[in-house]
Coordinates of N, CA and C in Angstrom, one line a residue:
M225 N 32.9 -45.1 -5.2 CA 32.7 -45.0 -6.6 C 34.1 -45.0 -7.3
E226 N 34.3 -45.7 -8.5 CA 35.3 -45.6 -9.1 C 35.9 -44.4 -9.6
N227 N 37.1 -44.4 -9.7 CA 38.0 -43.0 -10.3 C 37.4 -42.7 -11.6
P228 N 36.9 -41.5 -11.8 CA 36.1 -41.1 -13.3 C 37.3 -41.3 -14.1
L229 N 38.5 -40.9 -13.9 CA 39.7 -40.9 -15.0 C 39.9 -42.3 -15.5
L230 N 39.6 -43.5 -14.5 CA 39.7 -44.8 -15.0 C 38.7 -45.0 -16.1
L231 N 37.4 -44.6 -15.8 CA 36.2 -44.8 -16.5 C 36.3 -44.0 -17.9
F232 N 36.9 -42.7 -17.8 CA 37.1 -41.9 -19.0 C 38.4 -41.4 -19.1
P233 N 39.2 -42.1 -19.6 CA 40.5 -41.6 -19.6 C 40.7 -40.4 -20.4
Q234 N 39.8 -40.2 -21.6 CA 40.0 -39.0 -22.0 C 39.9 -37.7 -21.2
L235 N 39.6 -37.9 -19.9 CA 39.3 -36.8 -19.3 C 40.6 -36.4 -18.5
N236 N 41.7 -37.3 -18.7 CA 43.0 -37.0 -18.0 C 43.5 -35.7 -18.4
I237 N 43.4 -34.7 -17.5 CA 43.8 -33.3 -18.1 C 45.2 -33.1 -18.0
S238 N 46.0 -33.9 -17.5 CA 47.4 -34.1 -17.5 C 48.0 -34.4 -18.4
A239 N 47.2 -35.0 -19.6 CA 47.8 -35.5 -20.7 C 48.4 -34.5 -21.4
S240 N 49.4 -34.8 -22.1 CA 50.1 -33.7 -22.9 C 49.4 -33.1 -24.0
K241 N 49.2 -31.9 -24.4 CA 48.6 -31.2 -25.3 C 49.5 -31.1 -26.6
D242 N 50.7 -31.5 -26.7 CA 51.7 -31.2 -27.7 C 51.2 -32.1 -28.7
K243 N 50.3 -32.0 -29.6 CA 49.9 -33.1 -30.7 C 50.1 -32.4 -31.9
S244 N 50.5 -33.3 -32.9 CA 51.0 -32.7 -34.2 C 49.8 -32.5 -34.8
Y245 N 50.0 -31.8 -36.2 CA 48.9 -31.3 -37.0 C 48.2 -32.7 -37.7
Y246 N 49.4 -33.7 -38.1 CA 48.7 -34.7 -38.5 C 47.9 -35.6 -37.7
K247 N 48.2 -35.8 -36.3 CA 47.3 -36.7 -35.5 C 45.9 -35.8 -35.4
V248 N 45.9 -34.5 -35.3 CA 44.8 -33.9 -35.1 C 43.9 -33.7 -36.3
M249 N 44.6 -33.6 -37.4 CA 43.8 -33.7 -38.7 C 43.1 -35.0 -38.9
K250 N 43.8 -36.3 -38.6 CA 43.3 -37.5 -38.7 C 41.9 -37.5 -37.6
S251 N 41.9 -37.1 -36.4 CA 40.6 -37.1 -35.7 C 39.7 -36.2 -36.3
T252 N 40.2 -35.2 -37.0 CA 39.1 -34.3 -37.6 C 38.3 -35.1 -38.6
I253 N 39.3 -35.8 -39.5 CA 38.6 -36.5 -40.5 C 37.6 -37.6 -40.0
K254 N 38.0 -38.3 -38.9 CA 36.8 -39.2 -38.4 C 35.7 -38.7 -37.8
E255 N 35.8 -37.5 -37.2 CA 34.7 -36.9 -36.9 C 33.6 -36.2 -37.6
E256 N 34.2 -35.8 -38.7 CA 33.3 -35.3 -39.7 C 32.6 -36.1 -40.5
P257 N 31.3 -36.0 -40.4 CA 30.3 -37.0 -41.0 C 30.4 -36.5 -42.6
H258 N 30.2 -37.8 -43.5 CA 30.1 -37.3 -44.8 C 28.7 -36.9 -45.4
Q259 N 28.6 -35.8 -46.0 CA 27.3 -35.0 -46.3 C 27.0 -35.3 -47.8
A260 N 25.9 -35.4 -48.0 CA 25.4 -35.6 -49.3 C 25.4 -34.3 -50.3
S261 N 26.0 -34.6 -51.4 CA 26.3 -33.5 -52.5 C 24.9 -32.7 -52.6
K262 N 25.0 -31.5 -52.3 CA 23.7 -30.7 -52.6 C 24.0 -29.2 -52.6
P263 N 23.2 -28.3 -53.1 CA 23.4 -26.9 -53.0 C 23.7 -26.3 -51.6
G264 N 24.9 -25.8 -51.3 CA 25.3 -25.2 -50.2 C 25.9 -26.0 -49.1
A265 N 25.9 -27.4 -49.5 CA 26.7 -28.0 -48.9 C 28.2 -28.1 -48.2
K266 N 28.9 -27.3 -49.2 CA 30.3 -26.9 -48.9 C 30.4 -25.8 -48.0
Q267 N 29.4 -24.8 -48.2 CA 29.6 -23.7 -47.4 C 28.9 -24.2 -45.8
K268 N 28.2 -25.0 -45.8 CA 27.7 -25.5 -44.5 C 29.1 -26.3 -43.9
R269 N 29.8 -27.0 -44.5 CA 31.0 -27.6 -44.1 C 31.9 -26.5 -43.6
N270 N 32.1 -25.4 -44.4 CA 33.1 -24.5 -44.2 C 32.7 -23.9 -42.6
R271 N 31.4 -23.7 -42.8 CA 30.8 -22.8 -41.5 C 31.0 -23.7 -40.3
L272 N 30.6 -25.0 -40.5 CA 30.9 -26.2 -39.4 C 32.2 -26.3 -39.0
S273 N 33.2 -26.2 -40.0 CA 34.7 -26.2 -39.6 C 35.1 -25.2 -38.6
L274 N 34.7 -23.9 -38.7 CA 34.9 -22.9 -37.9 C 34.5 -23.2 -36.5
L275 N 33.2 -23.9 -36.4 CA 32.9 -24.1 -35.0 C 33.7 -25.2 -34.5
L276 N 34.0 -26.2 -35.1 CA 34.7 -27.3 -34.7 C 36.1 -27.4 -34.6
Q277 N 36.9 -26.2 -35.0 CA 38.3 -26.2 -35.0 C 38.9 -26.5 -33.5
K278 N 39.7 -27.3 -33.5 CA 40.2 -27.6 -32.0 C 41.4 -26.6 -31.7
P279 N 41.6 -26.5 -30.4 CA 42.8 -25.7 -30.0 C 43.9 -26.1 -30.4
E280 N 44.2 -27.3 -30.7 CA 45.2 -27.8 -31.0 C 46.1 -27.4 -32.2
F281 N 45.1 -26.8 -33.1 CA 45.5 -26.2 -34.5 C 46.3 -25.0 -34.3
H282 N 46.1 -24.3 -33.2 CA 46.8 -23.1 -33.0 C 47.8 -23.2 -32.0
E283 N 48.1 -24.3 -31.3 CA 49.0 -24.4 -30.5 C 50.7 -24.4 -31.1
G284 N 51.5 -23.8 -30.7 CA 52.9 -23.7 -31.4 C 52.7 -22.7 -32.6
D285 N 51.8 -22.1 -32.8 CA 51.6 -20.8 -33.8 C 52.3 -19.8 -33.3
H286 N 53.6 -19.5 -33.9 CA 54.3 -18.3 -33.3 C 53.7 -16.9 -33.5
L287 N 52.7 -16.7 -34.6 CA 52.1 -15.7 -34.6 C 51.0 -15.6 -33.5
A288 N 50.6 -16.5 -33.1 CA 49.5 -16.3 -32.0 C 50.0 -16.4 -30.5
K289 N 51.4 -16.5 -30.3 CA 52.0 -16.7 -28.9 C 51.6 -15.3 -28.3
P290 N 51.3 -15.3 -26.9 CA 50.9 -14.1 -26.1 C 52.1 -13.0 -26.3
G291 N 53.3 -13.1 -26.6 CA 54.1 -12.0 -26.8 C 54.1 -11.3 -28.0
N292 N 53.4 -12.1 -29.0 CA 53.4 -11.6 -30.5 C 51.7 -11.1 -30.7
L293 N 50.9 -10.8 -29.9 CA 49.5 -10.7 -30.1 C 49.4 -9.3 -30.8
T294 N 50.3 -8.4 -30.7 CA 50.2 -6.9 -31.4 C 50.9 -7.0 -32.9
K295 N 51.2 -8.2 -33.3 CA 52.0 -8.1 -34.6 C 51.5 -7.5 -35.7
A296 N 50.0 -7.8 -36.1 CA 49.4 -7.2 -37.1 C 49.1 -5.7 -36.9
A297 N 48.9 -5.4 -35.7 CA 48.6 -4.0 -35.3 C 49.9 -3.1 -35.4
S298 N 51.0 -3.7 -35.5 CA 52.2 -3.1 -35.6 C 52.8 -2.6 -37.2
V299 N 52.0 -3.3 -38.0 CA 52.1 -3.2 -39.5 C 52.1 -1.9 -39.8
T300 N 53.2 -1.1 -40.4 CA 53.0 0.2 -40.9 C 52.1 0.3 -42.1
P301 N 51.9 1.5 -42.5 CA 51.1 1.6 -43.9 C 52.3 1.2 -45.0
E302 N 53.4 1.4 -45.0 CA 54.4 1.2 -45.9 C 54.6 -0.3 -46.1
E303 N 54.6 -1.0 -45.1 CA 54.6 -2.4 -45.0 C 53.3 -3.2 -45.6
A304 N 52.3 -2.5 -45.4 CA 51.0 -3.0 -45.8 C 51.0 -2.7 -47.2
L305 N 51.4 -1.6 -47.9 CA 51.4 -1.3 -49.1 C 52.1 -2.3 -50.0
K306 N 53.3 -3.0 -49.6 CA 54.1 -3.9 -50.4 C 53.2 -5.1 -50.3
W307 N 52.3 -5.3 -49.4 CA 51.6 -6.5 -49.9 C 50.7 -6.6 -51.2
G308 N 50.4 -5.3 -51.8 CA 49.8 -5.1 -52.7 C 50.6 -5.1 -54.1
E309 N 51.9 -5.5 -54.0 CA 52.9 -5.5 -55.0 C 52.7 -6.7 -55.8
S310 N 52.2 -7.8 -55.1 CA 52.1 -9.0 -55.8 C 51.6 -10.1 -54.7
F311 N 51.0 -11.3 -55.2 CA 50.2 -12.0 -54.3 C 51.4 -13.2 -53.4
D312 N 52.4 -13.2 -54.3 CA 53.8 -13.7 -53.6 C 54.4 -12.9 -52.6
R313 N 54.3 -11.5 -52.8 CA 54.8 -10.7 -51.7 C 53.9 -10.9 -50.5
L314 N 52.7 -10.8 -50.6 CA 51.7 -11.0 -49.5 C 51.9 -12.4 -48.7
L315 N 52.0 -13.4 -49.3 CA 52.1 -14.7 -48.7 C 53.5 -14.9 -48.2
S316 N 54.6 -14.0 -48.5 CA 56.0 -14.1 -48.2 C 56.2 -13.5 -46.6
E317 N 55.2 -12.5 -46.4 CA 55.0 -11.8 -45.2 C 54.5 -12.5 -44.1
K318 N 54.8 -12.7 -42.9 CA 54.1 -13.5 -42.0 C 52.7 -12.8 -41.5
A319 N 52.9 -11.4 -41.4 CA 51.5 -10.9 -41.0 C 50.9 -10.6 -42.2
G320 N 51.3 -10.6 -43.5 CA 50.5 -10.7 -44.5 C 49.6 -11.8 -45.0
L321 N 50.4 -13.1 -44.5 CA 49.7 -14.2 -44.6 C 48.7 -14.5 -43.5
D322 N 48.9 -14.0 -42.3 CA 48.1 -13.9 -41.2 C 46.8 -13.2 -41.6
A323 N 46.9 -11.9 -42.1 CA 45.8 -11.1 -42.4 C 45.0 -11.8 -43.5
F324 N 45.6 -12.1 -44.4 CA 44.9 -12.7 -45.7 C 44.2 -14.2 -45.2
T325 N 44.7 -14.9 -44.4 CA 44.1 -16.0 -43.8 C 42.6 -15.6 -42.9
K326 N 42.7 -14.5 -42.2 CA 41.7 -13.9 -41.5 C 40.6 -13.7 -42.6
F327 N 41.0 -13.0 -43.5 CA 40.2 -12.5 -44.5 C 39.3 -13.5 -45.2
L328 N 40.1 -14.7 -45.7 CA 39.3 -15.9 -46.2 C 38.4 -16.4 -45.3
K329 N 38.6 -16.5 -44.0 CA 37.7 -16.9 -43.0 C 36.4 -16.1 -43.0
T330 N 36.4 -14.8 -43.5 CA 35.1 -14.0 -43.6 C 34.3 -14.5 -44.7
E331 N 35.2 -15.0 -45.9 CA 34.4 -15.4 -46.9 C 34.3 -17.2 -47.0
F332 N 34.3 -17.7 -45.8 CA 34.5 -19.1 -45.7 C 35.1 -19.9 -46.8
S333 N 36.4 -19.6 -47.0 CA 37.3 -20.1 -48.1 C 38.5 -20.4 -47.7
E334 N 38.6 -20.3 -46.2 CA 40.2 -20.3 -45.6 C 40.7 -21.8 -45.9
E335 N 40.0 -22.7 -46.5 CA 40.5 -24.1 -46.9 C 41.6 -23.9 -47.9
N336 N 41.3 -23.0 -48.7 CA 42.4 -22.6 -49.8 C 43.8 -22.4 -49.2
I337 N 43.6 -21.5 -48.4 CA 45.2 -21.1 -47.9 C 45.7 -22.2 -46.9
E338 N 44.8 -23.0 -46.3 CA 45.3 -23.9 -45.4 C 46.2 -25.2 -46.3
F339 N 45.4 -25.5 -47.4 CA 45.8 -26.4 -48.3 C 47.0 -25.9 -48.9
W340 N 47.2 -24.8 -49.1 CA 48.5 -24.1 -49.9 C 49.5 -24.3 -48.9
M341 N 49.2 -24.0 -47.6 CA 50.3 -24.1 -46.6 C 50.5 -25.6 -46.1
A342 N 49.7 -26.2 -46.2 CA 49.9 -27.8 -46.1 C 50.9 -28.5 -47.1
C343 N 50.7 -28.0 -48.6 CA 51.3 -28.4 -49.5 C 52.8 -27.9 -49.5
E344 N 53.0 -26.5 -48.9 CA 54.4 -26.1 -48.7 C 55.0 -26.9 -47.5
D345 N 54.3 -27.3 -46.7 CA 55.2 -27.9 -45.7 C 55.3 -29.5 -46.0
Y346 N 54.5 -29.8 -46.9 CA 54.8 -31.4 -47.4 C 56.1 -31.3 -48.4
K347 N 56.4 -30.3 -49.0 CA 57.4 -30.4 -49.9 C 58.7 -30.3 -48.9
K348 N 58.5 -29.7 -47.7 CA 59.8 -29.6 -46.9 C 60.2 -31.0 -46.1
S349 N 59.6 -31.9 -46.5 CA 59.7 -33.4 -45.9 C 61.1 -33.7 -46.2
K350 N 61.7 -34.3 -45.2 CA 63.3 -34.6 -45.4 C 63.4 -35.9 -45.4
A351 N 62.5 -36.8 -45.5 CA 62.7 -38.3 -45.4 C 61.4 -38.9 -46.4
A352 N 61.7 -39.9 -47.1 CA 60.7 -40.5 -48.0 C 59.7 -41.1 -47.1
H353 N 60.0 -41.6 -46.1 CA 58.9 -42.2 -45.2 C 58.0 -41.2 -44.7
E354 N 58.2 -40.0 -44.6 CA 57.3 -39.1 -44.1 C 56.4 -38.6 -45.2
L355 N 56.4 -39.0 -46.4 CA 55.5 -38.5 -47.5 C 54.4 -39.1 -47.5
L356 N 54.2 -40.5 -47.2 CA 52.8 -41.3 -47.4 C 52.0 -40.7 -46.2
P357 N 52.3 -40.8 -45.0 CA 51.1 -40.3 -44.1 C 50.8 -38.9 -44.3
K358 N 51.7 -37.9 -44.6 CA 51.4 -36.4 -45.0 C 50.4 -36.6 -46.1
A359 N 50.7 -37.3 -47.1 CA 49.9 -37.2 -48.3 C 48.6 -37.7 -48.1
K360 N 48.5 -38.8 -47.3 CA 47.2 -39.3 -47.0 C 46.4 -38.3 -46.2
T361 N 46.9 -37.8 -45.3 CA 46.3 -36.5 -44.5 C 45.7 -35.5 -45.2
I362 N 46.8 -35.0 -46.3 CA 46.5 -34.0 -47.1 C 45.2 -34.2 -47.9
Y363 N 45.3 -35.4 -48.4 CA 44.2 -35.9 -49.4 C 42.8 -36.3 -48.8
E364 N 42.9 -36.7 -47.6 CA 41.5 -36.9 -47.1 C 41.1 -35.6 -46.3
T365 N 41.8 -34.7 -46.1 CA 41.3 -33.4 -45.5 C 40.8 -32.6 -46.6
F366 N 41.6 -32.2 -47.7 CA 41.4 -31.3 -48.8 C 40.9 -32.0 -50.1
I367 N 40.9 -33.1 -50.4 CA 41.0 -33.5 -51.8 C 39.9 -34.5 -52.1
R368 N 39.8 -35.5 -51.2 CA 38.8 -36.4 -51.6 C 37.1 -35.8 -51.7
K369 N 36.3 -36.5 -52.3 CA 34.9 -36.0 -52.4 C 34.3 -36.0 -50.9
D370 N 33.8 -34.7 -50.8 CA 33.1 -34.5 -49.5 C 34.1 -34.5 -48.4
A371 N 35.4 -34.0 -48.7 CA 36.4 -33.9 -47.6 C 35.8 -32.7 -46.7
P372 N 36.2 -32.7 -45.3 CA 35.9 -31.8 -44.5 C 36.3 -30.5 -45.0
K373 N 37.3 -30.4 -45.6 CA 37.9 -29.1 -46.1 C 38.2 -29.1 -47.6
E374 N 37.3 -29.6 -48.3 CA 37.6 -29.9 -49.9 C 37.4 -28.7 -50.5
V375 N 38.8 -28.7 -51.3 CA 39.2 -27.3 -52.1 C 38.7 -27.6 -53.6
N376 N 38.4 -26.6 -54.4 CA 37.9 -26.6 -55.7 C 38.9 -27.0 -56.8
L377 N 38.7 -28.2 -57.0 CA 39.9 -28.6 -58.1 C 39.1 -29.2 -59.4
D378 N 39.7 -29.0 -60.5 CA 39.0 -29.6 -61.8 C 39.2 -31.0 -61.7
F379 N 38.5 -31.9 -62.6 CA 38.4 -33.2 -62.6 C 39.8 -33.9 -62.9
Q380 N 40.3 -33.2 -64.0 CA 41.6 -33.8 -64.3 C 42.7 -33.8 -63.1
T381 N 42.9 -32.6 -62.7 CA 43.8 -32.3 -61.4 C 43.5 -33.4 -60.3
K382 N 42.3 -33.3 -60.0 CA 41.9 -34.2 -58.9 C 42.2 -35.8 -59.2
E383 N 41.9 -36.2 -60.1 CA 42.2 -37.6 -60.9 C 43.7 -37.9 -60.7
V384 N 44.5 -36.9 -61.4 CA 45.9 -37.0 -61.3 C 46.5 -37.2 -59.9
T385 N 46.2 -36.1 -59.1 CA 46.6 -36.2 -57.7 C 46.0 -37.5 -57.0
S386 N 45.0 -37.9 -57.2 CA 44.4 -39.3 -56.3 C 45.1 -40.5 -56.6
Q387 N 45.5 -40.6 -58.1 CA 46.3 -41.6 -58.5 C 47.9 -41.9 -58.0
N388 N 48.3 -40.8 -57.4 CA 49.5 -40.7 -56.9 C 49.7 -40.9 -55.3
I389 N 48.5 -40.7 -54.8 CA 48.4 -40.9 -53.2 C 49.1 -42.2 -52.7
D390 N 48.9 -43.4 -53.1 CA 49.4 -44.4 -52.6 C 50.8 -44.6 -52.7
H391 N 51.6 -44.0 -53.7 CA 52.9 -43.9 -54.0 C 53.2 -42.5 -54.2
P392 N 53.3 -41.6 -53.2 CA 53.5 -40.2 -53.3 C 54.9 -39.8 -53.5
L393 N 55.2 -38.6 -54.3 CA 56.2 -38.1 -54.5 C 56.2 -36.8 -53.9
I394 N 57.6 -36.1 -53.7 CA 57.6 -34.8 -53.4 C 56.8 -33.8 -54.2
T395 N 56.3 -34.3 -55.4 CA 55.7 -33.4 -56.3 C 54.2 -33.6 -56.5
T396 N 53.9 -34.6 -55.8 CA 52.3 -35.3 -55.9 C 51.2 -34.0 -55.7
F397 N 51.5 -33.0 -55.1 CA 50.4 -32.1 -54.9 C 50.8 -30.7 -55.8
D398 N 51.8 -30.9 -56.6 CA 52.1 -29.6 -57.1 C 50.9 -29.1 -58.3
A399 N 50.4 -29.8 -58.7 CA 49.3 -29.4 -59.8 C 48.0 -28.8 -59.1
A400 N 48.0 -29.6 -58.0 CA 46.6 -29.1 -57.2 C 47.1 -27.7 -56.6
Q401 N 48.2 -27.8 -56.1 CA 48.7 -26.6 -55.1 C 48.6 -25.3 -56.4
T402 N 49.0 -25.4 -57.4 CA 49.1 -24.3 -58.4 C 47.6 -23.9 -58.6
T403 N 46.6 -25.1 -58.9 CA 45.3 -24.8 -59.2 C 44.8 -23.8 -58.0
V404 N 44.8 -24.2 -56.8 CA 44.3 -23.2 -55.8 C 45.1 -21.9 -55.7
Y405 N 46.4 -21.9 -55.6 CA 47.1 -20.7 -55.7 C 46.5 -19.7 -56.8
R406 N 46.4 -20.0 -57.9 CA 46.0 -19.1 -59.1 C 44.5 -18.9 -58.7
L407 N 43.7 -19.5 -58.0 CA 42.3 -19.2 -57.7 C 42.4 -18.2 -56.8
M408 N 43.0 -18.2 -55.7 CA 43.2 -17.1 -54.7 C 43.9 -15.9 -55.3
E409 N 45.0 -16.1 -56.1 CA 45.4 -14.9 -56.6 C 44.8 -14.1 -57.6
Q410 N 43.7 -14.9 -58.1 CA 42.8 -14.1 -59.2 C 41.5 -13.6 -58.7
D411 N 41.1 -14.2 -57.7 CA 39.7 -14.0 -57.1 C 39.7 -13.6 -55.6
S412 N 40.4 -14.1 -54.7 CA 40.2 -13.7 -53.4 C 41.4 -12.6 -53.1
Y413 N 42.5 -12.7 -53.7 CA 43.5 -11.6 -53.4 C 43.0 -10.1 -53.9
P414 N 42.3 -9.9 -55.0 CA 41.7 -8.6 -55.5 C 40.8 -8.0 -54.3
R415 N 40.1 -9.0 -53.9 CA 39.1 -8.6 -52.9 C 39.6 -8.3 -51.5
F416 N 40.5 -9.0 -51.2 CA 41.3 -8.7 -50.1 C 42.0 -7.1 -50.2
L417 N 42.6 -6.9 -51.2 CA 43.1 -5.5 -51.5 C 42.0 -4.4 -51.5
R418 N 40.9 -4.8 -51.6 CA 39.8 -3.8 -51.5 C 38.9 -3.8 -50.1
S419 N 39.4 -4.7 -49.4 CA 38.7 -4.9 -47.9 C 38.9 -3.7 -47.1
D420 N 38.1 -3.6 -46.2 CA 38.0 -2.4 -45.2 C 39.5 -2.6 -44.1
P421 N 39.7 -3.7 -43.8 CA 40.7 -4.1 -42.9 C 42.3 -3.5 -43.5
Y422 N 42.2 -4.1 -44.7 CA 43.5 -3.9 -45.6 C 43.6 -2.3 -45.7
L423 N 42.6 -1.7 -46.4 CA 42.5 -0.3 -46.5 C 43.0 0.5 -45.4
N424 N 42.3 0.1 -44.1 CA 42.6 0.9 -43.0 C 44.0 0.8 -42.5
L425 N 44.6 -0.5 -42.9 CA 46.1 -0.6 -42.5 C 46.8 0.3 -43.5
L426 N 46.4 0.8 -44.8 CA 47.1 1.6 -45.5 C 47.1 2.8 -45.0
K427 N 45.8 3.2 -44.6 CA 45.7 4.6 -43.8 C 46.4 4.9 -42.5
G428 N 46.8 3.8 -41.8 CA 47.5 3.6 -40.7 C 46.5 4.2 -39.4
R429 N 45.3 3.8 -39.7 CA 44.4 3.9 -38.6 C 43.4 2.7 -38.2
N430 N 42.9 2.5 -37.1 CA 42.0 1.3 -36.7 C 40.8 1.5 -37.6
P431 N 40.2 0.3 -38.0 CA 39.0 0.4 -38.7 C 37.7 0.6 -37.8
S432 N 36.9 1.2 -38.3 CA 35.6 1.6 -37.5 C 34.9 0.4 -37.0
R433 N 33.9 0.6 -36.2 CA 33.1 -0.5 -35.5 C 32.8 -1.4 -36.6
P434 N 32.7 -2.8 -36.2 CA 32.3 -3.9 -37.4 C 30.9 -3.7 -37.9
T435 N 30.8 -3.7 -39.3 CA 29.5 -3.5 -39.6 C 28.9 -4.8 -40.3
L436 N 27.8 -5.5 -40.4 CA 27.3 -6.7 -40.9 C 27.2 -6.5 -42.5
R437 N 27.7 -7.6 -42.9 CA 27.6 -7.5 -44.7 C 26.9 -8.8 -44.9
R438 N 26.8 -9.2 -46.2 CA 26.1 -10.3 -46.7 C 26.9 -11.7 -46.4
R439 N 28.1 -11.7 -46.6 CA 28.9 -12.7 -46.6 C 29.9 -12.8 -45.4
S440 N 30.1 -11.5 -45.1 CA 31.2 -11.1 -44.1 C 30.8 -10.0 -43.4
R441 N 32.0 -9.5 -42.5 CA 32.0 -8.3 -41.7 C 33.4 -7.8 -41.6
S442 N 33.2 -6.4 -41.4 CA 34.5 -5.7 -41.4 C 35.3 -5.9 -39.9
F443 N 36.3 -6.2 -40.0 CA 37.1 -6.5 -38.8 C 38.0 -5.5 -38.4
T444 N 38.4 -5.5 -37.0 CA 39.5 -4.5 -36.7 C 40.7 -5.2 -36.7
V445 N 41.7 -4.3 -36.8 CA 43.2 -4.9 -37.1 C 43.4 -5.9 -36.1
N446 N 42.9 -5.8 -34.9 CA 43.2 -6.9 -33.9 C 42.7 -8.2 -34.2
D447 N 41.6 -8.2 -35.1 CA 40.9 -9.4 -35.4 C 41.8 -10.1 -36.5
F448 N 42.8 -9.4 -36.9 CA 44.2 -10.2 -37.9 C 44.9 -11.0 -36.9
Q449 N 44.7 -11.3 -35.9 CA 45.6 -11.8 -34.9 C 45.4 -13.3 -34.8
G450 N 46.2 -14.1 -34.5 CA 46.4 -15.6 -34.2 C 45.5 -16.5 -34.8
V451 N 45.4 -16.2 -36.3 CA 44.7 -17.2 -37.2 C 45.2 -18.1 -38.2
R452 N 46.8 -17.8 -38.1 CA 47.4 -18.9 -39.0 C 47.6 -20.2 -38.5
P453 N 47.0 -21.2 -39.4 CA 47.0 -22.7 -38.8 C 48.6 -23.0 -38.7
D454 N 48.8 -24.1 -37.9 CA 50.3 -24.5 -37.7 C 50.2 -25.7 -38.6
F455 N 51.1 -25.5 -39.8 CA 51.4 -26.9 -40.6 C 52.9 -27.2 -40.3
T456 N 53.7 -26.5 -39.5 CA 55.1 -26.9 -39.4 C 55.5 -27.9 -38.6
V457 N 54.4 -28.5 -37.8 CA 54.6 -29.7 -36.8 C 53.9 -30.7 -37.1
W458 N 54.4 -31.9 -37.7 CA 53.7 -33.0 -37.9 C 53.9 -34.2 -37.0

């Protein structure tokens, strides 16, 4: 019988797992079927994205490395209190960003923080030739109609962004990023500050056993571990 590795080269377990976010996102785009616009379609896409997330998304994530699995659990009440000073302060803290990302997952809206982080990485591009492939990936993943992780943008912002994709600039996603940032700041951030995981961090104690809710559940501090997508490697 022929060698199965010759028939199915994708089974080659010796292949390197060091894939860039750009390559992984392209494969995700191809695998994600287009869905007709209908009530609840976006929520279903978000639920599906949680199930289809690949291990490569988290490889290289310094918050998820074995040596840092107690990162969020070591947050002091004083440190957590600073997250409530401003949304900027929350996102500037690695543990805060990690905790907020986990909170958005409970609301099936993690595409917002993932898009914001992708834009932050895009603006750090050091060469002009890096912009086009990155811009295409961000557009196909977060902006085009029925994208696998489509973010909520007004018509004008989406149109302006779409028109610049073929000849992207470092500022191409600024308007869209600002829109999503404001949405999180005014909507998700206040709910995060009222959430059980955050309040328990302020009290310096572990949350009680998770209880079911309509859209989400209460998480333990350990549930805030290793959820930050890696956008630093392209």
